[in-house]
Each structure stands twice: as structure tokens, then as C-alpha cells.
mmCIF file of C-alpha atoms and ligand atoms in Angstrom:
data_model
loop_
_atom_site.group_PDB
_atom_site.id
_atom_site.type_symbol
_atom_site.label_atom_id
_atom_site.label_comp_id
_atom_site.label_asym_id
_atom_site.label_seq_id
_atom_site.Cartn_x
_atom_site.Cartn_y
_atom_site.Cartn_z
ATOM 1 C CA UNK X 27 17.623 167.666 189.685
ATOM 2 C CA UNK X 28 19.888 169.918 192.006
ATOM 3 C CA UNK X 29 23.634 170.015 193.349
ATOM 4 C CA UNK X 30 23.847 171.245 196.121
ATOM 5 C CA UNK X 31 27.656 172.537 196.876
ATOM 6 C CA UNK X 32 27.932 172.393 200.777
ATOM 7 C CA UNK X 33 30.389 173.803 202.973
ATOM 8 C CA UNK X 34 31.461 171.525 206.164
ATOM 9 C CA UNK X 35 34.186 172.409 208.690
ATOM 10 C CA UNK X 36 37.783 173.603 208.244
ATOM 11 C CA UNK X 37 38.495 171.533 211.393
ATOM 12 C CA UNK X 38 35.951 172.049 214.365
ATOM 13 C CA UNK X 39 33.363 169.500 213.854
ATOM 14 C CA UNK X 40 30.918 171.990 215.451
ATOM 15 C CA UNK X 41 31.043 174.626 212.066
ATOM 16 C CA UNK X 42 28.481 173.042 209.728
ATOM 17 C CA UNK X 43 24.560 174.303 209.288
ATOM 18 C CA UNK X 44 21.982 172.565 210.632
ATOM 19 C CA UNK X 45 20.304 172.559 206.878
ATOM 20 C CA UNK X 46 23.807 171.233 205.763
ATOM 21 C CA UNK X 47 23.422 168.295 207.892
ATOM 22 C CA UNK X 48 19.367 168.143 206.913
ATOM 23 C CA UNK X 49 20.493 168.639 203.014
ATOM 24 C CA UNK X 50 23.636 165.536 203.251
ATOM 25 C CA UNK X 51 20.708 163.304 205.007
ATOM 26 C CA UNK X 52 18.189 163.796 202.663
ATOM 27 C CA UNK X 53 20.146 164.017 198.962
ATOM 28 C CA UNK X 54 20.603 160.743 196.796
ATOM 29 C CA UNK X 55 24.411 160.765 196.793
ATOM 30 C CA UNK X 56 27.302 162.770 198.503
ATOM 31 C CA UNK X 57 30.068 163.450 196.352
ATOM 32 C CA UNK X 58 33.240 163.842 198.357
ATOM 33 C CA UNK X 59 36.969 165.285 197.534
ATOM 34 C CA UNK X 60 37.804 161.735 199.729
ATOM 35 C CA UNK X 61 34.839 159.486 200.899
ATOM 36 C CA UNK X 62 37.604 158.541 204.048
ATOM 37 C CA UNK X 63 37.992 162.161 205.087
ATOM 38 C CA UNK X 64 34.566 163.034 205.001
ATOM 39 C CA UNK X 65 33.500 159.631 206.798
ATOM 40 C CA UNK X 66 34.562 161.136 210.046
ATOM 41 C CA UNK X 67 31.757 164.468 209.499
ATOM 42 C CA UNK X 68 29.229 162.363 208.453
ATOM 43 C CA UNK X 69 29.720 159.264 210.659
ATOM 44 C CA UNK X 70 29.525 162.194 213.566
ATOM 45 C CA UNK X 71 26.000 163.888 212.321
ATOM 46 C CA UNK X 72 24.531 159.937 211.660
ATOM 47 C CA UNK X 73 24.286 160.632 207.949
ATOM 48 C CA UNK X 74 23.768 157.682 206.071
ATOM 49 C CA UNK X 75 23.674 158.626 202.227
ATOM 50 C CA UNK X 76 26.050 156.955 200.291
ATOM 51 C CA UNK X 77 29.039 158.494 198.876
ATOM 52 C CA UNK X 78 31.061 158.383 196.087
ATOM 53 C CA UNK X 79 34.391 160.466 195.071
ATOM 54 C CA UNK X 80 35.018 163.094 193.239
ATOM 55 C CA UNK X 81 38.488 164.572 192.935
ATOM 56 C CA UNK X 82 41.285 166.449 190.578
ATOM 57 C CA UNK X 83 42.020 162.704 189.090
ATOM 58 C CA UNK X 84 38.465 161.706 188.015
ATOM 59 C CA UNK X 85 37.765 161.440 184.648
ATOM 60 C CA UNK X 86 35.457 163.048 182.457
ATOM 61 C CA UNK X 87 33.560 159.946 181.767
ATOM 62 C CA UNK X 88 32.886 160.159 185.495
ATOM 63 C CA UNK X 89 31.868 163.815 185.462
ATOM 64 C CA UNK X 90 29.237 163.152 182.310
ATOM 65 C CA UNK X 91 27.941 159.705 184.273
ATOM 66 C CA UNK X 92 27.009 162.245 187.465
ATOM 67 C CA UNK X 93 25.527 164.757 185.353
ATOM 68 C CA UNK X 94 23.655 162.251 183.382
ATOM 69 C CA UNK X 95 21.842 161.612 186.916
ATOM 70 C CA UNK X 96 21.475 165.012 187.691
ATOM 71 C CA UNK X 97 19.670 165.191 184.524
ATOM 72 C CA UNK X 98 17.674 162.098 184.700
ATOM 73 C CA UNK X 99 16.632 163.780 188.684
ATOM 74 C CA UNK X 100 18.876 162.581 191.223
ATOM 75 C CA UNK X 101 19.710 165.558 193.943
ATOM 76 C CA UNK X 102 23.460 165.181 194.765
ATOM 77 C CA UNK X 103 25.318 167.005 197.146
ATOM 78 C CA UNK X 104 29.094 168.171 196.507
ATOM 79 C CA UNK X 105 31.458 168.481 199.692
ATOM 80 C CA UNK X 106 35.248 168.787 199.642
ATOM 81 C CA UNK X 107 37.459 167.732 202.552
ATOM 82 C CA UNK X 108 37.351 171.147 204.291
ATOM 83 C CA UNK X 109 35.197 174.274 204.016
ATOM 84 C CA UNK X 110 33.852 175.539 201.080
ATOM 85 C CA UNK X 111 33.663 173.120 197.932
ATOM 86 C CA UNK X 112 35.678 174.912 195.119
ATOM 87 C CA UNK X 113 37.627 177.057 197.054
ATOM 88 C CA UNK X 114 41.622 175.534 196.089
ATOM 89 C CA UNK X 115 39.993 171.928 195.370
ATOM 90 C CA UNK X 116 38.497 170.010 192.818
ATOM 91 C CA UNK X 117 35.320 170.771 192.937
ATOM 92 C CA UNK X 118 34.839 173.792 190.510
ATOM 93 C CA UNK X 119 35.051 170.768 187.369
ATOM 94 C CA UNK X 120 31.833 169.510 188.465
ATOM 95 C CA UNK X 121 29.881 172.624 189.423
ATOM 96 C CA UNK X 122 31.087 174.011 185.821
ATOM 97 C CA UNK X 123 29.536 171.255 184.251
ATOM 98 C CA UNK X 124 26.059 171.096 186.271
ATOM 99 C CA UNK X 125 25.929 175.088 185.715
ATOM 100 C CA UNK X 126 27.006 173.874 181.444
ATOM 101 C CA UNK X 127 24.043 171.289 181.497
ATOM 102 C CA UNK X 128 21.212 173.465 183.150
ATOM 103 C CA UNK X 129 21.003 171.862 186.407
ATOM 104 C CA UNK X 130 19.883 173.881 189.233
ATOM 105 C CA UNK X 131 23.005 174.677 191.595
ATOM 106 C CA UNK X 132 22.759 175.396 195.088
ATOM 107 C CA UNK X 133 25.349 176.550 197.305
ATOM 108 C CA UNK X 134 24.737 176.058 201.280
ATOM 109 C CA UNK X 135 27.776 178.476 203.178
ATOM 110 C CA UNK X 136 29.591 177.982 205.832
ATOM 111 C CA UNK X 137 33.038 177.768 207.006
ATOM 112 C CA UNK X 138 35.641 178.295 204.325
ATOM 113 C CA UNK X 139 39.364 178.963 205.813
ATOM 114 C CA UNK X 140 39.910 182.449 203.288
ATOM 115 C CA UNK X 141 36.768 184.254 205.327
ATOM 116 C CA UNK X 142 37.997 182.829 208.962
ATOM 117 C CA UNK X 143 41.412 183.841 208.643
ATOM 118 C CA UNK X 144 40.076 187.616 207.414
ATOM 119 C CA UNK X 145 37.695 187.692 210.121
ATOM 120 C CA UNK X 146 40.409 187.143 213.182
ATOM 121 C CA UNK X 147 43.089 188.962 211.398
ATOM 122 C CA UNK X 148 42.323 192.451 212.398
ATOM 123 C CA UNK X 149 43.485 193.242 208.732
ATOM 124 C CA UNK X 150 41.117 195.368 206.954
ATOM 125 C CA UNK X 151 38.616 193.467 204.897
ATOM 126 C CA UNK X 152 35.645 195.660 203.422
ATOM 127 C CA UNK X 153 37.891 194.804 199.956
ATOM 128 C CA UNK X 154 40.608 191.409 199.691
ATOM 129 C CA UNK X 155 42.035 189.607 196.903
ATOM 130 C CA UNK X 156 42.501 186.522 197.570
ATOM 131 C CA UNK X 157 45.077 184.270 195.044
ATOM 132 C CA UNK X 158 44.857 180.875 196.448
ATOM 133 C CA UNK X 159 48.062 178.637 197.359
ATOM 134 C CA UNK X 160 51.158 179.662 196.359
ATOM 135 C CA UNK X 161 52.846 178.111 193.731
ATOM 136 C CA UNK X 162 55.122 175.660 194.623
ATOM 137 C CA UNK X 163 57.747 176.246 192.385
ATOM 138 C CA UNK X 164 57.699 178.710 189.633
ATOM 139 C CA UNK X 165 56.361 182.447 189.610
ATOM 140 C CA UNK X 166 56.921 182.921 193.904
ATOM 141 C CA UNK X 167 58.876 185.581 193.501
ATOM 142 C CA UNK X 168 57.152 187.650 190.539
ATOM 143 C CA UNK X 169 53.810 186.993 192.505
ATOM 144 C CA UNK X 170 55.337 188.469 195.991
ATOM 145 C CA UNK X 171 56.836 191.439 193.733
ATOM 146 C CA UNK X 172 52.986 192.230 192.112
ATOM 147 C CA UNK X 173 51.760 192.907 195.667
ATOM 148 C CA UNK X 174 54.108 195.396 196.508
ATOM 149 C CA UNK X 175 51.943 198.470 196.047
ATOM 150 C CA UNK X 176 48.743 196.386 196.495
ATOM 151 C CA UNK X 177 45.880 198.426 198.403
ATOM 152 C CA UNK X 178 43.624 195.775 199.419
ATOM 153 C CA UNK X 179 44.091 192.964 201.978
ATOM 154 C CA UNK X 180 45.661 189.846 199.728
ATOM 155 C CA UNK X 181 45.118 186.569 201.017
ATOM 156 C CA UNK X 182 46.671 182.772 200.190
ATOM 157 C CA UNK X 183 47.183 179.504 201.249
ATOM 158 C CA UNK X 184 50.586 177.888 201.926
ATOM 159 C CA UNK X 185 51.769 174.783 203.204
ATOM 160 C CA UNK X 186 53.731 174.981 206.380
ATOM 161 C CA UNK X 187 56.880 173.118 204.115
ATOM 162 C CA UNK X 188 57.418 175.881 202.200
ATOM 163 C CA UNK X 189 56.502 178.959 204.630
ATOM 164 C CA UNK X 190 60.234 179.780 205.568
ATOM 165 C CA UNK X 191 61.136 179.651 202.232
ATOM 166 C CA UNK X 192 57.567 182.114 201.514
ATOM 167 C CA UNK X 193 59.191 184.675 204.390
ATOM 168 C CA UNK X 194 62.065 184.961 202.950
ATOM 169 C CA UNK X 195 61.249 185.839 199.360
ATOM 170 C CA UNK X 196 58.288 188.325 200.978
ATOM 171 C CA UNK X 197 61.171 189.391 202.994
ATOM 172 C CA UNK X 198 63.181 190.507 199.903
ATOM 173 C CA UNK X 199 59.363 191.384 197.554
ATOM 174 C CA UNK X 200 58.063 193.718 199.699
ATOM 175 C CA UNK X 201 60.722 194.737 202.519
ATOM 176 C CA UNK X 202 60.962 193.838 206.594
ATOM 177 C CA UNK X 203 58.308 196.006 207.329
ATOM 178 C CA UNK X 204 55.260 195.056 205.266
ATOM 179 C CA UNK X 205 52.712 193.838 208.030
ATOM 180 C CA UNK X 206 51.621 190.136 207.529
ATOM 181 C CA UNK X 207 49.315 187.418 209.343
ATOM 182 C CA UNK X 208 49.878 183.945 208.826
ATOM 183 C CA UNK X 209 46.008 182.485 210.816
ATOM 184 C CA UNK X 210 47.233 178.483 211.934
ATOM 185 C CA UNK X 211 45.288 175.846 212.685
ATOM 186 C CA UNK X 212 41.855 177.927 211.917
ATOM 187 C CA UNK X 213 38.842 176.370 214.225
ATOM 188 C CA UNK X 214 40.758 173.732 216.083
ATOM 189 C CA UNK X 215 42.956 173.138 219.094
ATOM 190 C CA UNK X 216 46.251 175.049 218.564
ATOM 191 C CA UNK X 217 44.427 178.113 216.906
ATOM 192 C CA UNK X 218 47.037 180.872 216.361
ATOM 193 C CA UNK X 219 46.845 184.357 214.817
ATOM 194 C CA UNK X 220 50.230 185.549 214.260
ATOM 195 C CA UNK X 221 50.433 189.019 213.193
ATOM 196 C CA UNK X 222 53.654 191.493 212.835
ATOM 197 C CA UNK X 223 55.901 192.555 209.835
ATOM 198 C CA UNK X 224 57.496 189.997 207.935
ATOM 199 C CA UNK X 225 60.636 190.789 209.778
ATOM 200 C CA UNK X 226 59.466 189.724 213.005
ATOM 201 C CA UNK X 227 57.516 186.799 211.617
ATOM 202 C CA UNK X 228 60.180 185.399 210.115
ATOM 203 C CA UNK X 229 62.762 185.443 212.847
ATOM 204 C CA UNK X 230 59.780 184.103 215.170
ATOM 205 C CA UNK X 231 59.342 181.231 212.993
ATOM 206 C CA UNK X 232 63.105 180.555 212.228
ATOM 207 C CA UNK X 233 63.197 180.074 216.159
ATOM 208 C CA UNK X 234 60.088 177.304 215.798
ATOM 209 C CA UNK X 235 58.933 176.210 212.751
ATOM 210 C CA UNK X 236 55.216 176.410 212.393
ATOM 211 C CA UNK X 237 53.047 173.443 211.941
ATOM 212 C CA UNK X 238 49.491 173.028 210.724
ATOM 213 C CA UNK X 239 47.248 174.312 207.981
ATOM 214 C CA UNK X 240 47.857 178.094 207.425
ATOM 215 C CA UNK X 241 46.844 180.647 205.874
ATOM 216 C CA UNK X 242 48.994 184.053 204.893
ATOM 217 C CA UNK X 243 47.508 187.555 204.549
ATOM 218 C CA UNK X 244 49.364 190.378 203.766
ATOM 219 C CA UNK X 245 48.549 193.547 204.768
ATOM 220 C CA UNK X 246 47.399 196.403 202.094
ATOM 221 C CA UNK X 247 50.591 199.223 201.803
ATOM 222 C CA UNK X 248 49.548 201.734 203.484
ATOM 223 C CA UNK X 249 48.536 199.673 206.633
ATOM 224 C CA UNK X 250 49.612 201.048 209.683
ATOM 225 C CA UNK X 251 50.031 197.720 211.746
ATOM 226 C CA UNK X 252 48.028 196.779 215.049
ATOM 227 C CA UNK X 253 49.736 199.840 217.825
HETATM 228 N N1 LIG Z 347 37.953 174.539 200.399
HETATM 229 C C1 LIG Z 347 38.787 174.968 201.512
HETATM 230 C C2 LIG Z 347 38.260 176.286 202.064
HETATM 231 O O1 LIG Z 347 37.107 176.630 201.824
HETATM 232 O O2 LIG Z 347 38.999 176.970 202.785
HETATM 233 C C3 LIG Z 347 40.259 175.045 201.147
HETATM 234 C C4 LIG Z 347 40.841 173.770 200.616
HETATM 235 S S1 LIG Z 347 42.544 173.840 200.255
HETATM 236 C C5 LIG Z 347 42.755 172.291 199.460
HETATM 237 C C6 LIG Z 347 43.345 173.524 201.799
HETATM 238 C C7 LIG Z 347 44.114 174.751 202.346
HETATM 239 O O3 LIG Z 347 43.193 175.626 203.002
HETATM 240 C C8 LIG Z 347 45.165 174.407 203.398
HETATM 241 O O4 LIG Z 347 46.403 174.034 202.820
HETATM 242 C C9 LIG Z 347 45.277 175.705 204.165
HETATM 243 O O5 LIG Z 347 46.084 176.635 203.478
HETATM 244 C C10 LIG Z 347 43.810 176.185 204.136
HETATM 245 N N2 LIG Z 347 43.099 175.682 205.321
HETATM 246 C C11 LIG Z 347 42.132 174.742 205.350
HETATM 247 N N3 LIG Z 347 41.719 174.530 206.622
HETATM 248 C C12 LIG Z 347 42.454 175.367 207.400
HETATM 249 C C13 LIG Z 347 42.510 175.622 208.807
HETATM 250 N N4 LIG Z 347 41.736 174.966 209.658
HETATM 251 N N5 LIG Z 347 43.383 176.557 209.252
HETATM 252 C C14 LIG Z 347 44.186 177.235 208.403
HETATM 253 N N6 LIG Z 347 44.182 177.035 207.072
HETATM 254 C C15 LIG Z 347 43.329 176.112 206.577
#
């Protein structure tokens, strides 16, 4: 009668515990953000459990029907597309409930794309706030403004449609100088750290676009930049 909540990779195949792969083998059922994503991982590490999904647009019936199991003592394990289960994706509804119904939760860490990006950034990181994506639409700009005098490292996730349009508003929130890193493509291929004020970033990126997955820290104010 657990859940385990385990972290896979962000992108390098190579980033996931050897009790993750032990725990995914030996649970009753996986549930995954998307049972196609995750096929790849497990089809790689010759797990065979079966899977089932469990995203933002499952209902509740499903959630009570999984916890029901739990309770009856199945061991299920939780896994999201990418990193760390919960972190920006579904899979706080479930863990919420297991935690609400007295069922043993246990996480298993690992790679999660917030603690990466901190740990190549060179930004401090002893204290961070991180905020999770940007909103799409409403509340950029009063959200670039509230981290104006911020002291600790803030970090969030963006989607490289909208990070132009993210520069430019920092741009005007928090001035040219305010030192940023936007970490790309964390684990895999075309990793890139790319770390200056928002000034320089933004006319770097207005010459090529960026692509990938990013993430976008901002520097705390008083930061004196990487010279
Ligand atoms: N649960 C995940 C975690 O622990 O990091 C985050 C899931 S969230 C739905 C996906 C976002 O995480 C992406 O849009 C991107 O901002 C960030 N992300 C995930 N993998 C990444 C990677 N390899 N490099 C950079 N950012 C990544």
C-alpha cells in the first residue's frame, strides 16, 4: 500500500537511479503523465509493468478508483514525462489524495530541470524561489515587477514561444542590467548555459531565436555578474 513518486530523466536517458529502475520493475502499476512518452524510458531499462495514465484531464472518479487500490494494497508508482513528478505537472492531484487517504508516500529523487539549471548556473543557490512557468497571458508583467528587489536566486520555466516576448517585459521590470540565465536543453545534446544581463541576452537571442526546453533564472539584486 505505497506510491512511490519517482523522478526519471529531463532528457539524458542515463539520469535515473538504479532503485528507480528496481522500484518501476517491481511495483503493480506505473502511472504515467503519457504512457507514449514514458514508453521510450521504460522500453530502454526492460521494464515490463503495465501502465496506465494519469494527467491534468483525468477525472476524479479515476483518482478515487487508484486510491481505492492503494488502499485495498497495490504498490503503484507515479512518474511524469520528465524529472520530478509534481514539479509544473499533474501529478500533485494524486499524491494529495494518497497523502488525504493515509497511504504511505514515497518519493525516489533524481533529476528535476529547477535543481539542474541552479546547479550549472553559477547563480548563487544556498536560498531560490522558484515560481514555476510563466503565465502565458495575464499577470507577466506584475510578476517580472515583484522581483525587482528580490534577494534570492528566482527561478521559472518558459516555453521558447514566448521567451522574446519574456526579455522584453524583464527588459522593461527590472532594467538592461539585471543578470539572467536562461539553462537550454538541460542533460541532452545541444546543452547551453546562457548567462549575461538581460540586455545582452536579449539582443543575442533576437539575432537567433532559441529552441528547446528552457529554463530562466534571474539573478538576486545585488548580484555582481560572472567577471
Ligand atoms: N517535472 C519536471 C521537472 O522536474 O523539472 C518539469 C515538468 S514541466 C511540465 C516542463 C518544463 O520543465 C519545460 O517546459 C521546461 O521549462 C522545463 N524542462 C524540462 N526538461 C528540461 C530540460 N531538459 N532542459 C531545460 N528545461 C527543461
Amino acid at each position: 500500500m505505497s506510491l512511490y513518486v519517482v523522478s526519471t530523466p529531463i532528457g539524458n536517458l542515463e539520469d535515473i537511479t538504479v532503485r528507480a529502475v528496481r522500484v518501476l520493475k517491481e511495483v503493480d502499476l506505473i502511472l504515467c503523465e503519457d504512457t507514449r512518452t514514458s514508453r521510450v524510458l521504460l522500453n530502454h531499462y526492460e521494464i515490463k509493468t503495465s501502465t496506465t495514465s494519469f494527467h491534468s484531464y483525468s477525472t476524479d472518479a479515476k483518482a478515487d478508483a487508484l486510491i481505492r487500490e492503494l488502499l485495498a494494497g497495490k504498490n503503484f508508482a507515479m512518474i511524469s514525462d520528465a524529472g520530478t513528478p509534481g514539479i509544473s505537472d499533474p501529478a500533485f492531484v494524486l499524491i494529495n489524495a494518497a497523502v488525504k487517504a493515509g497511504i504511505t508516500v514515497i518519493p525516489l529523487p533524481g533529476a528535476s530541470a529547477v535543481l539542474a539549471a541552479l546547479a550549472g548556473s553559477g547563480l548563487p543557490m544556498d536560498k531560490f524561489l522558484y515560481l514555476g512557468f510563466v503565465p502565458a497571458k495575464k499577470g507577466r508583467v506584475t510578476l517580472f515587477e515583484s522581483l525587482r528587489d528580490e534577494d534570492r536566486t528566482v527561478v521559472l520555466y518558459e516555453s521558447p514561444h514566448r521567451i522574446m516576448k519574456t526579455l522584453s517585459q524583464m527588459l522593461d521590470a527590472l532594467g538592461p542590467d539585471r543578470i539572467i540565465v536562461i539553462a537550454r536543453e538541460l542533460t541532452k545534446m545541444h546543452e547551453t548555459f546562457h548567462r549575461g544581463t538581460v540586455s545582452q541576452i536579449s539582443t543575442d537571442f533576437s539575432k537567433t531565436p532559441p529552441k528547446g526546453e528552457m529554463v530562466v533564472l534571474v539573478a538576486p539584486k545585488n548580484f555582481d555578474g560572472f567577471k
